[in-house]
């Protein structure tokens, strides 16, 4: 095998290893990003639930205030 062929093979092996390393890194980043997205979705869901609870409480307070106002007049 010629020196040039050997160099080409070594260069291809090196590029292959780089691609494998990059693929592994991107896969890990993708997994991490999917987890972050799921965490954000969970947080959003919790915030929407809290908002609905607060809205319900405020509506209840308004109703009670209107009832009290009506009773005073």
CSV table of C-alpha atoms in Angstrom, one decimal:
chain,number,residue,atom,x,y,z
A,1,UNK,CA,0.0,0.0,0.0
A,2,UNK,CA,1.4,3.4,-0.9
A,3,UNK,CA,2.1,6.1,1.6
A,4,UNK,CA,-0.5,8.3,-0.1
A,5,UNK,CA,-3.2,5.6,0.3
A,6,UNK,CA,-2.2,5.1,3.9
A,7,UNK,CA,-2.5,8.8,4.6
A,8,UNK,CA,-5.9,8.9,2.9
A,9,UNK,CA,-7.1,6.0,5.0
A,10,UNK,CA,-5.8,7.6,8.2
A,11,UNK,CA,-7.5,10.9,7.3
A,12,UNK,CA,-10.8,9.1,6.6
A,13,UNK,CA,-10.5,7.2,9.9
A,14,UNK,CA,-9.8,10.5,11.7
A,15,UNK,CA,-12.9,12.2,10.0
A,16,UNK,CA,-15.0,9.1,10.9
A,17,UNK,CA,-14.0,9.4,14.5
A,18,UNK,CA,-14.7,13.1,14.5
A,19,UNK,CA,-18.2,12.5,13.0
A,20,UNK,CA,-18.9,9.8,15.6
A,21,UNK,CA,-17.9,12.1,18.4
A,22,UNK,CA,-20.0,14.9,17.0
A,23,UNK,CA,-23.0,12.6,16.6
A,24,UNK,CA,-22.6,11.5,20.2
A,25,UNK,CA,-22.4,15.1,21.4
A,26,UNK,CA,-25.4,16.2,19.4
A,27,UNK,CA,-27.4,13.3,20.6
A,28,UNK,CA,-26.6,14.2,24.2
A,29,UNK,CA,-27.5,17.8,23.6
A,30,UNK,CA,-30.8,16.7,21.9
A,31,UNK,CA,-31.7,14.6,24.9
A,32,UNK,CA,-30.9,17.5,27.3
A,33,UNK,CA,-33.0,19.9,25.2
A,34,UNK,CA,-35.9,17.5,25.1
A,35,UNK,CA,-35.7,17.3,28.9
A,36,UNK,CA,-35.6,21.1,29.2
A,37,UNK,CA,-38.6,21.4,26.9
A,38,UNK,CA,-40.5,18.9,29.0
A,39,UNK,CA,-39.6,20.8,32.2
A,40,UNK,CA,-40.8,24.1,30.6
A,41,UNK,CA,-44.0,22.4,29.5
A,42,UNK,CA,-44.6,21.1,33.1
A,43,UNK,CA,-43.8,24.6,34.5
A,44,UNK,CA,-46.2,26.2,32.1
A,45,UNK,CA,-48.9,23.7,33.0
A,46,UNK,CA,-48.4,24.4,36.7
A,47,UNK,CA,-48.5,28.2,36.1
A,48,UNK,CA,-51.7,27.9,34.1
A,49,UNK,CA,-53.3,25.9,36.9
A,50,UNK,CA,-52.2,28.5,39.5
A,51,UNK,CA,-53.6,31.3,37.3
A,52,UNK,CA,-56.9,29.6,37.1
A,53,UNK,CA,-57.0,29.1,40.9
A,54,UNK,CA,-56.2,32.8,41.5
A,55,UNK,CA,-58.8,33.9,38.9
A,56,UNK,CA,-61.4,31.8,40.6
A,57,UNK,CA,-60.5,33.2,44.0
A,58,UNK,CA,-60.6,36.8,42.7
A,59,UNK,CA,-64.0,36.1,41.1
A,60,UNK,CA,-65.2,34.7,44.4
A,61,UNK,CA,-64.0,37.8,46.2
A,62,UNK,CA,-65.7,40.1,43.7
A,63,UNK,CA,-69.0,38.2,44.1
A,64,UNK,CA,-68.7,38.5,47.9
A,65,UNK,CA,-68.0,42.2,47.7
A,66,UNK,CA,-71.0,42.7,45.4
A,67,UNK,CA,-73.2,40.8,47.8
A,68,UNK,CA,-71.9,42.9,50.7
A,69,UNK,CA,-72.4,46.1,48.7
A,70,UNK,CA,-76.0,45.1,47.9
A,71,UNK,CA,-76.7,44.2,51.6
A,72,UNK,CA,-75.5,47.7,52.7
A,73,UNK,CA,-77.7,49.6,50.3
